[in-house]
XYZ file of C-alpha atoms in Angstrom:
708
model
C 8.782 23.950 -83.046
C 5.741 25.592 -81.828
C 5.009 22.786 -79.256
C 4.872 24.073 -75.480
C 4.770 21.872 -72.336
C 3.278 23.025 -68.978
C 3.339 21.552 -65.512
C 4.372 17.926 -65.695
C 3.973 17.665 -69.602
C 6.686 16.903 -72.074
C 7.349 17.662 -75.862
C 9.326 15.205 -77.857
C 10.796 16.007 -81.251
C 12.183 13.367 -83.571
C 13.585 13.000 -87.128
C 13.306 9.716 -88.962
C 11.807 6.685 -87.102
C 11.976 6.859 -83.255
C 10.776 4.263 -80.692
C 10.107 5.795 -77.235
C 9.363 3.990 -74.204
C 8.406 5.903 -70.933
C 7.586 4.214 -67.559
C 5.843 6.076 -64.849
C 5.316 5.075 -61.279
C 2.158 6.459 -59.615
C 1.434 6.338 -56.007
C 2.568 7.567 -52.584
C 5.863 6.690 -50.906
C 4.054 3.888 -49.073
C 6.476 1.413 -50.621
C 9.329 3.131 -49.228
C 11.217 4.148 -52.614
C 13.094 6.935 -50.896
C 14.953 5.831 -47.842
C 16.762 7.496 -45.048
C 19.867 9.312 -45.474
C 21.474 7.110 -42.761
C 20.839 4.172 -40.499
C 24.168 4.208 -38.914
C 23.440 7.385 -37.012
C 20.588 7.935 -34.469
C 17.807 10.531 -35.925
C 17.522 12.246 -32.688
C 16.421 16.009 -32.451
C 18.543 16.825 -29.597
C 20.980 14.414 -27.845
C 21.102 14.741 -23.961
C 24.091 16.586 -22.672
C 24.198 14.119 -19.898
C 21.721 11.425 -19.482
C 20.719 11.567 -15.686
C 19.294 8.628 -13.718
C 18.165 5.598 -15.891
C 21.138 3.578 -14.175
C 19.100 0.387 -13.591
C 17.668 0.150 -17.187
C 21.296 1.228 -18.744
C 23.066 -1.344 -16.819
C 20.664 -3.952 -17.852
C 21.047 -3.191 -21.548
C 24.944 -2.357 -21.521
C 25.186 -5.836 -19.786
C 23.298 -7.609 -22.591
C 25.565 -5.758 -25.150
C 28.740 -6.445 -23.419
C 27.924 -10.085 -23.132
C 27.112 -10.274 -27.018
C 23.684 -11.588 -25.676
C 22.003 -11.867 -29.057
C 18.505 -12.926 -29.594
C 17.039 -10.467 -27.130
C 14.458 -7.607 -27.805
C 14.076 -4.891 -25.222
C 10.975 -2.433 -25.191
C 11.489 0.764 -23.512
C 7.900 2.172 -22.856
C 6.446 5.259 -21.170
C 4.627 8.340 -21.848
C 5.712 10.832 -24.430
C 8.480 13.124 -23.381
C 9.954 10.757 -20.773
C 13.238 10.114 -22.435
C 12.888 6.687 -24.124
C 14.761 7.844 -27.185
C 17.525 9.437 -25.128
C 18.066 6.054 -23.233
C 18.195 4.279 -26.624
C 20.567 6.802 -27.782
C 23.009 6.181 -24.824
C 22.832 2.368 -25.484
C 23.453 2.997 -29.159
C 26.449 4.887 -28.305
C 27.670 2.548 -25.780
C 27.344 -0.259 -28.335
C 29.090 1.300 -31.262
C 31.792 3.381 -29.498
C 32.701 0.971 -26.706
C 31.834 -2.423 -27.620
C 32.346 -2.060 -31.487
C 28.883 -3.186 -32.498
C 27.225 -2.123 -35.761
C 24.526 0.365 -34.805
C 21.355 0.563 -36.682
C 18.728 3.250 -36.280
C 15.311 3.158 -37.771
C 12.245 5.510 -37.271
C 9.364 3.352 -36.709
C 6.682 5.917 -36.281
C 5.003 5.327 -39.617
C 4.657 2.447 -42.024
C 6.536 4.174 -44.906
C 9.500 5.143 -42.661
C 9.648 1.776 -41.121
C 9.661 0.109 -44.288
C 12.140 2.338 -46.001
C 14.435 2.273 -42.895
C 14.412 -1.542 -42.518
C 15.065 -1.887 -46.322
C 18.033 0.515 -45.826
C 19.288 -1.801 -43.005
C 19.283 -4.697 -45.501
C 21.328 -2.626 -47.900
C 23.676 -1.759 -45.075
C 23.928 -5.473 -44.343
C 24.789 -6.425 -47.942
C 21.376 -6.829 -49.889
C 21.888 -6.278 -53.590
C 20.176 -3.847 -55.699
C 18.067 -6.563 -57.282
C 17.046 -7.911 -53.907
C 15.952 -4.502 -52.749
C 14.099 -3.647 -55.970
C 12.241 -7.028 -55.639
C 11.287 -6.058 -52.106
C 10.261 -2.643 -52.974
C 8.148 -3.727 -55.802
C 6.421 -6.284 -53.602
C 7.887 -9.169 -55.404
C 9.495 -10.665 -52.254
C 8.741 -10.174 -48.521
C 10.735 -7.183 -47.242
C 10.948 -8.235 -43.652
C 12.233 -11.711 -44.742
C 14.937 -9.882 -46.659
C 16.065 -7.627 -43.761
C 16.184 -10.457 -41.287
C 18.051 -12.726 -43.726
C 20.831 -10.341 -43.871
C 20.806 -9.459 -40.084
C 21.174 -13.061 -39.240
C 24.344 -13.341 -41.389
C 27.835 -13.116 -39.688
C 30.110 -11.574 -38.895
C 29.580 -8.259 -36.975
C 27.320 -8.177 -33.973
C 24.825 -5.375 -34.103
C 22.332 -3.389 -32.286
C 19.078 -2.273 -33.962
C 16.889 0.473 -32.504
C 13.295 0.826 -33.535
C 12.462 4.210 -32.379
C 9.007 5.694 -31.760
C 7.219 2.400 -32.495
C 3.903 3.769 -31.040
C 1.866 1.811 -33.535
C 2.852 -1.922 -32.857
C 0.409 -3.113 -35.477
C 2.885 -1.679 -38.143
C 5.600 -4.108 -36.860
C 3.172 -7.000 -36.619
C 1.776 -6.661 -40.112
C 4.992 -7.410 -41.814
C 6.503 -9.240 -38.952
C 9.137 -6.624 -38.946
C 10.045 -7.143 -35.066
C 12.035 -10.389 -34.747
C 15.239 -11.578 -32.878
C 18.463 -12.894 -34.223
C 21.393 -14.402 -32.311
C 23.579 -12.049 -34.001
C 22.262 -8.854 -32.226
C 20.087 -7.110 -29.940
C 16.838 -4.996 -30.760
C 15.681 -1.967 -28.794
C 12.281 -0.567 -29.408
C 10.916 2.624 -27.884
C 7.200 3.082 -27.648
C 4.366 4.495 -25.824
C 2.486 1.304 -25.747
C 2.884 -0.269 -22.526
C 0.533 -3.392 -22.938
C 2.672 -6.593 -22.852
C 0.300 -8.150 -25.421
C 2.101 -6.111 -27.989
C 5.561 -7.325 -27.304
C 5.597 -11.107 -26.897
C 8.874 -12.441 -25.953
C 10.468 -8.990 -25.384
C 11.706 -7.658 -22.065
C 9.739 -4.644 -21.127
C 11.500 -1.702 -19.332
C 9.563 1.247 -18.160
C 10.840 4.733 -18.456
C 9.179 7.362 -16.146
C 10.066 10.819 -14.857
C 13.277 11.522 -13.311
C 13.806 11.637 -9.529
C 13.995 15.076 -8.031
C 17.749 15.398 -7.797
C 18.522 14.087 -11.262
C 15.679 16.371 -12.682
C 17.428 19.478 -11.140
C 20.734 18.345 -12.565
C 19.306 18.270 -15.999
C 18.674 21.843 -15.730
C 22.051 22.646 -14.251
C 23.768 20.725 -17.069
C 21.890 22.825 -19.752
C 21.825 26.270 -17.942
C 24.578 26.248 -15.325
C 24.730 30.069 -14.995
C 21.014 30.564 -14.425
C 20.641 29.544 -10.766
C 21.257 27.321 -7.916
C 20.502 23.662 -7.533
C 17.564 24.399 -5.129
C 16.190 26.778 -7.705
C 16.504 24.187 -10.335
C 14.779 21.557 -8.114
C 11.743 23.846 -7.627
C 11.388 24.315 -11.513
C 11.748 20.589 -11.880
C 8.938 19.991 -9.506
C 6.731 22.671 -11.337
C 7.582 20.734 -14.684
C 6.651 17.273 -13.116
C 10.439 16.198 -13.739
C 9.537 15.405 -17.317
C 12.791 14.920 -19.304
C 11.302 16.714 -22.609
C 10.005 19.690 -20.417
C 13.312 20.027 -18.454
C 15.338 19.843 -21.682
C 13.263 22.666 -23.268
C 13.287 24.691 -20.130
C 17.019 24.272 -19.991
C 17.409 25.315 -23.585
C 15.175 28.406 -23.168
C 17.424 29.444 -20.078
C 20.680 28.959 -21.868
C 19.688 30.733 -25.133
C 18.503 33.965 -23.971
C 20.985 36.758 -25.005
C 19.530 40.112 -24.817
C 17.664 39.689 -21.590
C 18.925 36.470 -19.804
C 16.386 34.989 -17.312
C 17.105 33.512 -14.045
C 15.786 30.319 -12.675
C 13.693 32.256 -10.296
C 12.249 34.346 -13.116
C 11.326 31.279 -15.101
C 9.630 29.728 -12.096
C 7.547 32.795 -11.581
C 6.619 32.801 -15.230
C 5.485 29.199 -14.856
C 3.271 29.923 -11.876
C 1.668 32.942 -13.486
C 1.229 32.031 -17.106
C 0.554 29.234 -19.635
C 3.267 26.856 -18.829
C 3.040 24.813 -21.918
C 3.545 27.904 -24.139
C 6.357 28.962 -22.116
C 8.089 25.423 -21.948
C 7.962 25.267 -25.939
C 9.686 28.497 -26.365
C 12.894 26.369 -25.455
C 12.629 24.427 -28.727
C 15.294 25.161 -31.255
C 13.808 27.644 -33.700
C 16.369 26.550 -36.547
C 15.278 22.766 -36.293
C 12.408 21.268 -37.896
C 9.101 21.406 -35.903
C 9.036 17.811 -34.860
C 5.888 17.337 -32.918
C 7.733 15.019 -30.481
C 10.132 17.810 -29.586
C 7.260 20.053 -28.155
C 5.188 19.397 -25.072
C 2.398 21.175 -26.553
C 2.153 18.760 -29.542
C 3.966 15.557 -28.518
C 0.886 13.957 -27.272
C -1.393 15.299 -30.054
C -0.087 12.565 -32.323
C -1.772 9.809 -30.186
C -4.936 11.913 -29.893
C -5.235 12.221 -33.710
C -4.700 8.393 -33.957
C -7.517 7.699 -31.514
C -9.800 9.887 -33.772
C -8.655 8.245 -36.864
C -9.343 4.630 -35.403
C -12.757 5.490 -34.285
C -12.113 5.766 -30.588
C -13.141 9.407 -29.790
C -14.262 8.327 -26.301
C -10.551 8.149 -25.376
C -9.815 11.659 -26.383
C -12.916 12.749 -24.641
C -11.784 10.858 -21.326
C -8.337 12.436 -21.501
C -9.880 15.862 -21.822
C -12.091 15.145 -18.732
C -9.154 14.032 -16.799
C -7.496 17.362 -17.661
C -10.350 19.140 -15.599
C -8.690 17.296 -12.574
C -5.324 17.525 -10.831
C -2.275 15.557 -11.766
C -2.457 13.711 -8.369
C -3.914 10.190 -8.067
C -7.598 10.136 -9.033
C -9.699 7.371 -7.438
C -10.962 4.884 -10.183
C -14.290 4.827 -8.492
C -14.944 8.333 -9.394
C -14.831 7.481 -12.945
C -17.083 4.607 -12.735
C -20.357 6.580 -11.916
C -23.542 7.271 -13.859
C -22.526 11.021 -13.894
C -19.815 10.445 -16.424
C -22.377 10.051 -19.197
C -22.643 13.808 -19.266
C -19.483 13.540 -21.621
C -19.125 10.037 -22.728
C -21.162 6.850 -22.597
C -20.430 5.005 -19.256
C -20.307 1.673 -21.126
C -17.430 2.931 -23.166
C -15.227 4.373 -20.295
C -13.601 1.066 -19.608
C -12.446 0.780 -23.221
C -11.398 4.435 -23.307
C -9.348 4.117 -20.200
C -7.553 0.992 -21.457
C -6.612 2.898 -24.617
C -5.123 5.792 -22.552
C -3.190 3.274 -20.567
C -2.025 1.315 -23.426
C -0.626 4.633 -24.888
C 1.057 5.594 -21.575
C -1.137 8.687 -21.416
C -2.164 7.727 -17.896
C -1.140 5.056 -15.356
C -2.603 2.986 -12.691
C -1.273 3.575 -9.246
C -2.277 2.125 -5.837
C -2.018 4.495 -2.923
C -4.150 2.382 -0.686
C -6.796 3.224 -3.211
C -6.800 2.131 -6.811
C -6.280 5.170 -9.006
C -5.115 6.619 -12.212
C -2.596 9.243 -12.344
C -1.779 11.582 -15.307
C 1.231 13.904 -15.642
C 0.657 17.599 -15.000
C 2.293 18.822 -18.160
C 0.182 16.530 -20.355
C -2.939 17.680 -18.619
C -2.093 21.143 -19.250
C -1.165 20.495 -22.819
C -4.578 18.708 -23.254
C -6.480 21.440 -21.576
C -4.894 24.142 -23.398
C -5.881 22.372 -26.737
C -9.384 21.401 -25.798
C -12.079 23.106 -27.906
C -13.791 25.933 -26.202
C -17.190 24.696 -26.941
C -16.578 21.366 -25.017
C -15.379 22.972 -21.823
C -18.665 23.705 -20.331
C -19.758 20.013 -20.593
C -16.491 18.764 -19.447
C -16.311 20.905 -16.454
C -19.883 20.180 -15.495
C -19.348 16.464 -15.672
C -16.210 16.721 -13.675
C -18.008 18.607 -10.961
C -20.847 16.244 -10.835
C -18.436 13.260 -10.574
C -16.600 14.865 -7.741
C -19.835 15.832 -5.997
C -21.118 12.104 -6.152
C -18.164 10.939 -4.588
C -18.322 12.969 -1.397
C -20.973 12.011 1.258
C -24.077 14.049 1.209
C -24.327 14.415 4.839
C -20.553 13.788 6.237
C -20.294 11.870 9.399
C -17.563 11.119 11.874
C -15.629 8.146 11.093
C -12.129 6.599 10.624
C -9.838 8.389 8.134
C -10.863 7.753 4.548
C -7.907 7.748 2.207
C -10.340 8.353 -0.735
C -11.593 11.681 0.614
C -7.967 12.808 1.040
C -7.150 12.059 -2.521
C -10.210 14.148 -3.634
C -8.896 17.480 -2.020
C -6.330 18.313 -4.858
C -8.644 17.667 -7.518
C -11.501 19.972 -6.009
C -8.712 22.732 -5.787
C -7.484 22.074 -9.281
C -11.066 22.560 -10.730
C -11.481 25.843 -8.816
C -7.890 27.020 -10.078
C -8.872 26.385 -13.641
C -11.736 28.918 -13.174
C -15.495 28.714 -14.212
C -18.467 30.759 -14.500
C -19.958 32.195 -11.313
C -22.777 29.530 -10.995
C -20.200 26.759 -11.698
C -17.671 28.332 -9.253
C -20.492 28.430 -6.593
C -21.196 24.837 -7.032
C -17.547 23.914 -6.658
C -17.014 25.869 -3.548
C -20.105 24.192 -2.084
C -18.546 20.843 -3.082
C -15.163 21.816 -1.560
C -16.644 22.969 1.672
C -18.617 19.676 2.022
C -15.490 17.801 1.264
C -13.558 19.772 3.888
C -16.240 18.965 6.340
C -16.115 15.140 5.481
C -12.104 15.361 5.965
C -12.579 17.163 9.184
C -15.026 14.502 10.688
C -12.480 11.754 9.736
C -9.769 13.517 11.802
C -7.856 14.760 8.758
C -7.827 18.357 9.998
C -4.869 19.403 7.819
C -6.466 18.394 4.646
C -9.693 20.011 5.683
C -8.081 23.313 6.224
C -6.058 23.250 3.101
C -9.281 22.414 0.938
C -11.490 24.961 2.776
C -8.847 27.654 2.738
C -7.968 27.071 -0.915
C -11.589 27.005 -1.921
C -12.262 30.345 -0.274
C -9.193 31.966 -1.708
C -9.770 30.838 -5.151
C -13.408 31.791 -5.376
C -13.281 35.276 -3.809
C -12.604 36.994 -7.052
C -15.440 35.453 -8.902
C -18.117 35.398 -6.135
C -17.004 38.213 -3.681
C -15.775 38.046 -0.172
C -19.360 38.326 1.174
C -20.823 35.290 -0.870
C -22.538 32.862 1.605
C -20.624 29.951 0.223
C -17.214 31.883 0.337
C -18.104 32.577 4.056
C -18.941 29.183 4.715
C -15.593 27.853 3.403
C -13.773 30.429 5.591
C -15.755 29.328 8.529
C -14.943 25.674 7.922
C -11.211 26.681 7.628
C -11.469 28.258 10.966
C -12.894 25.056 12.548
C -10.023 23.125 11.053
C -7.470 25.657 12.384
C -8.870 24.975 15.855
C -8.478 21.278 15.637
C -4.969 21.886 14.384
C -4.324 23.658 17.685
C -3.747 26.924 15.884
C -6.151 28.917 18.288
C -4.586 32.365 17.552
C -5.529 32.182 13.886
C -8.886 30.278 14.268
C -10.272 32.997 16.832
C -9.899 36.121 14.632
C -11.054 34.239 11.491
C -14.230 32.919 13.114
C -14.990 36.081 14.766
C -14.683 37.970 11.508
C -16.705 35.476 9.418
C -19.452 35.375 12.226
C -19.677 39.119 12.307
C -20.249 39.381 8.335
C -22.577 36.615 8.346
C -24.678 37.990 11.244
C -24.759 41.461 9.538
C -25.919 39.864 6.194
C -28.041 36.922 7.150
C -29.038 37.532 10.625
C -27.931 36.129 14.131
C -30.203 32.969 13.797
C -29.236 32.072 10.241
C -27.864 28.420 10.181
C -24.504 29.456 8.759
C -24.259 32.255 11.446
C -24.999 29.632 14.114
C -22.490 27.183 12.646
C -19.698 29.830 12.928
C -21.002 30.590 16.589
C -20.734 27.063 17.385
C -17.235 26.795 16.126
C -16.032 29.976 17.805
C -17.424 29.185 21.334
C -15.167 25.878 21.063
C -12.035 28.083 20.474
C -12.996 30.553 23.211
C -13.523 27.826 25.720
C -10.122 26.312 24.850
C -8.587 29.785 25.199
C -9.893 30.100 28.774
C -12.524 32.640 27.711
C -15.116 30.582 29.564
C -17.813 33.436 30.247
C -17.839 34.503 26.660
C -17.633 30.928 25.308
C -20.823 29.983 27.669
C -22.744 33.014 26.572
C -22.180 32.469 22.822
C -23.147 28.643 23.331
C -26.295 29.457 24.959
C -27.163 31.836 22.267
C -26.452 29.346 19.729
C -28.610 26.878 21.430
C -31.514 29.352 21.561
C -31.016 30.291 17.951
C -30.899 26.622 16.702
C -33.994 25.777 18.619
C -35.647 28.692 16.895
C -34.387 28.071 13.371
C -34.099 24.219 13.158
C -36.395 23.033 16.191
C -35.451 21.459 19.577
C -34.908 17.772 17.968
C -32.665 18.839 15.189
C -29.313 17.019 15.319
C -27.303 20.331 15.375
C -29.558 21.766 18.259
C -28.848 18.624 20.217
C -25.079 18.808 19.516
C -24.947 22.373 20.854
C -26.867 21.353 23.763
C -24.404 18.405 24.393
C -21.565 20.828 24.369
C -23.156 22.656 27.191
C -22.539 19.549 29.545
C -18.727 20.009 29.231
C -18.912 23.781 30.323
C -20.891 23.799 33.399
C -19.685 23.304 36.913
C -21.036 20.998 39.542
C -23.171 23.626 41.078
C -24.438 24.936 37.614
C -25.326 21.251 36.595
C -27.367 20.832 39.920
C -29.542 23.873 39.246
C -33.067 23.146 38.103
C -32.589 25.034 34.871
C -29.690 22.659 33.661
C -30.683 19.394 35.517
C -32.651 18.455 32.548
C -29.300 18.282 30.591
C -28.525 15.123 32.396
C -31.173 13.281 30.386
C -30.088 14.742 27.099
C -28.455 11.421 25.943
C -31.713 9.726 26.292
C -33.322 12.462 24.271
C -30.650 12.123 21.452
C -31.213 8.263 21.573
C -35.005 8.691 21.115
C -34.796 11.122 18.323
C -31.480 10.113 16.498
C -30.962 6.417 17.474
C -28.451 4.912 19.695
C -25.603 4.581 17.407
C -25.747 8.022 15.994
C -22.645 10.122 16.251
C -24.382 12.944 18.177
C -25.969 10.434 20.553
C -22.453 9.020 21.281
C -21.080 12.539 21.949
C -23.917 13.308 24.121
C -23.393 10.145 26.215
C -19.398 11.152 26.254
C -20.312 14.501 27.574
C -22.768 13.129 29.928
C -20.098 10.889 31.354
C -17.924 14.048 31.848
C -20.840 15.727 33.741
C -21.238 12.724 36.016
C -17.393 12.964 36.745
C -17.841 16.547 37.633
C -20.671 15.806 39.952
C -18.587 13.138 41.723
C -20.699 10.248 40.576
C -17.555 8.264 39.421
C -19.199 4.739 39.276
C -21.960 6.040 37.003
C -19.417 7.956 34.930
C -17.293 4.839 34.644
C -19.901 2.722 33.288
C -20.993 5.412 30.699
C -17.610 5.979 29.450
C -16.704 2.435 29.197
C -19.673 1.932 26.740
C -18.820 5.027 24.774
C -15.157 4.073 24.557
C -15.852 0.647 23.193
C -18.246 2.215 20.675
C -15.596 4.707 19.666
C -12.800 2.057 19.079
C -15.070 -0.181 17.049
C -16.138 2.686 14.771
C -13.209 4.918 14.739
C -10.144 3.134 16.010
C -8.028 3.925 18.978
C -6.245 6.989 17.413
C -9.359 8.743 16.362
C -9.283 12.226 18.338
C -12.644 11.841 20.203
C -11.635 8.335 21.058
C -8.434 9.706 22.749
C -10.652 12.104 24.676
C -12.808 9.386 25.986
C -9.671 7.266 27.000
C -8.371 10.473 28.767
C -11.677 10.870 30.799
C -11.562 7.287 31.526
C -8.172 7.673 33.031
C -9.422 10.409 35.208
C -12.289 8.474 36.371
C -10.039 5.392 37.161
C -7.881 7.474 39.385
C -10.816 8.839 41.208
C -12.125 5.381 41.814
C -8.490 4.449 43.279
C -7.333 2.555 40.129
C -3.941 4.424 40.055
C -1.719 2.204 38.079
C -4.498 1.660 35.455
C -5.158 5.317 35.208
C -1.291 6.174 34.711
C -0.949 3.369 32.104
C -3.966 4.517 30.222
C -2.909 8.294 30.306
C 0.519 7.305 29.161
C -1.038 5.613 26.055
C -3.089 8.706 25.271
C -0.169 11.106 25.530
C 1.698 8.788 23.133
C -0.938 8.495 20.625
C -1.778 12.221 20.618
C 1.880 13.074 20.240
C 2.073 10.595 17.376
C -1.229 11.897 15.442
C -1.364 15.378 16.317
C 2.304 16.359 17.175
C 4.282 16.942 20.617
C 3.453 20.498 20.562
C -0.296 20.462 19.834
C -2.349 21.948 22.716
C -4.461 18.778 23.073
C -1.038 16.916 23.537
C 0.210 19.341 25.906
C -3.113 19.256 27.954
C -2.816 15.304 28.238
C 0.683 15.542 29.396
C -0.441 17.882 32.053
C -3.225 15.415 33.129
C -0.626 12.715 33.188
C 1.578 14.602 35.347
C -1.326 15.425 37.726
C -2.275 11.761 37.976
C 1.305 10.803 38.859
C 1.626 13.597 41.354
C -1.635 12.800 43.131
C -1.176 8.896 42.737
C -1.711 6.436 45.747
C -0.704 8.008 49.019
C 2.150 6.252 50.929
C 1.103 3.900 53.621
């Protein structure tokens, strides 16, 4: 009686003869010996209070259930957290409660849970213990057993295969089939049609704004207004999982309840992923799919396990950018090799698309777009040792996508798309040296946007770049001042003269004090300021500043430099006839020829000089020469920039004036009518340029052909 057993050991005592047989099963639960507690009830963490939107998908699925339309398989696909399971739950409830179908729910996220769940379905449908034991022991195919019983009458059924994010599991055992007796609904992140032959694919995306706001109001009706809920929904990218967690947080605060306004402020000020996940039910199991900070980590872990770390790297690189559409061309550059081999980028991107971690969008430019909450989640989980290389690569990719020397041209939709990404990279923060690089890139982007006539995007980019970099670099940093100067130039073109003048005066004053009056940056601000002053009617100050700018640029850059020639060309538009006829200024009338000799006939500054030369000829009363010059300039502008480009409209306005002076009264009024309409359409009815054009039109009509 001294025998002792420890851990898993056993002691046997017997008297007389005994024959003991003991059987042991060794191994994991891969064969599915333990099944789910139920396949008749959906295994969902938190059923939606009310399912918002999804009307089109639900109508299609409900119609199929109502018609007893067996033999169909529907695949609900979309990114993690978008509510695929909630849609499946709603269909399941409709089928069982309204149509009297047998509802069967299987967790298909892993091989073991799928197998055990499907064998439980077979048991529910009448499989005997012997049949199930044979299937579990590998003596007969499990999938064949399940579908043999699903094909038997009498009741119609609905089978949901939830979280089937690894279609290979379904394919390996041929678990996904169809039957005339019922309908199969699959929820998955895998979007590629090749995984689901014969199935009808239904995309589940984020919610429309109003429905997203209603989700928050459903969950936390006392926390705020519909308008406040809509603002939070926008901050959360209208992702159903994030909305559910946010609503849960707001509705469960007891000691210190939050309002929706307070929640929105905390989203803007802090780490929104951590804040959102505080809405999870602390008493429930920590299913990664129910937390935005972890729901996508499952897929990233699978990439690593399957030997595709480049997909993880690419997603972390995308997390350095904004959640706005990102041009595909940016990712197809040699600079991407700083973090992953360029040859592997295509495969990595396809993997992300297949797992619904990003999507292709066409906004006039082929782009990828990734949800903001997903990007925040990935960014917060990115190892710190990888951040420097990722940020550097993102910066170089953005830099390479912007013209080195931006030139005037028609509006470029790709440039506009880059603005939010430059700002997002600055907002994420960086070392001072990296921040300086980013400010320089953002300012060059703003310059490029400005020169394509997209003045609002130019202002937003330059203004945001200056604001976001001040703390790291200081308000007197050369690049911060350059960004502010560029913002001032854009304000002028937007017609906001009262804001542009003090900003450019202040920037120019600091630049002159720090760098000197003839510094290129100071002179650039001076050129911009004189344009504002001239349009405000401060001619004497504008003319004095322009002359000083020309002198400074001649000294600093040389007489043939494009910027020197541009400032000289501006002088042509500010001088009266008597001033143009003086010996000192008469040489300006040959400036366009000088520009053509130094820069070429098609250079933008050469065209601008010819445009201003036509104005000078008009002021001098040499209308036939002016008409010939402006015709050539207008034709070139139209070919290069289009009719709505600002300087093209300016040329047309001058042409209308010249028409009138030549006695072509009807042509002048018709042309000016068109200019007014186009300026009102592109700049707005209240823009100073539009107002000036309306004034010219009124003058042309008032001083039309005299009565006979």
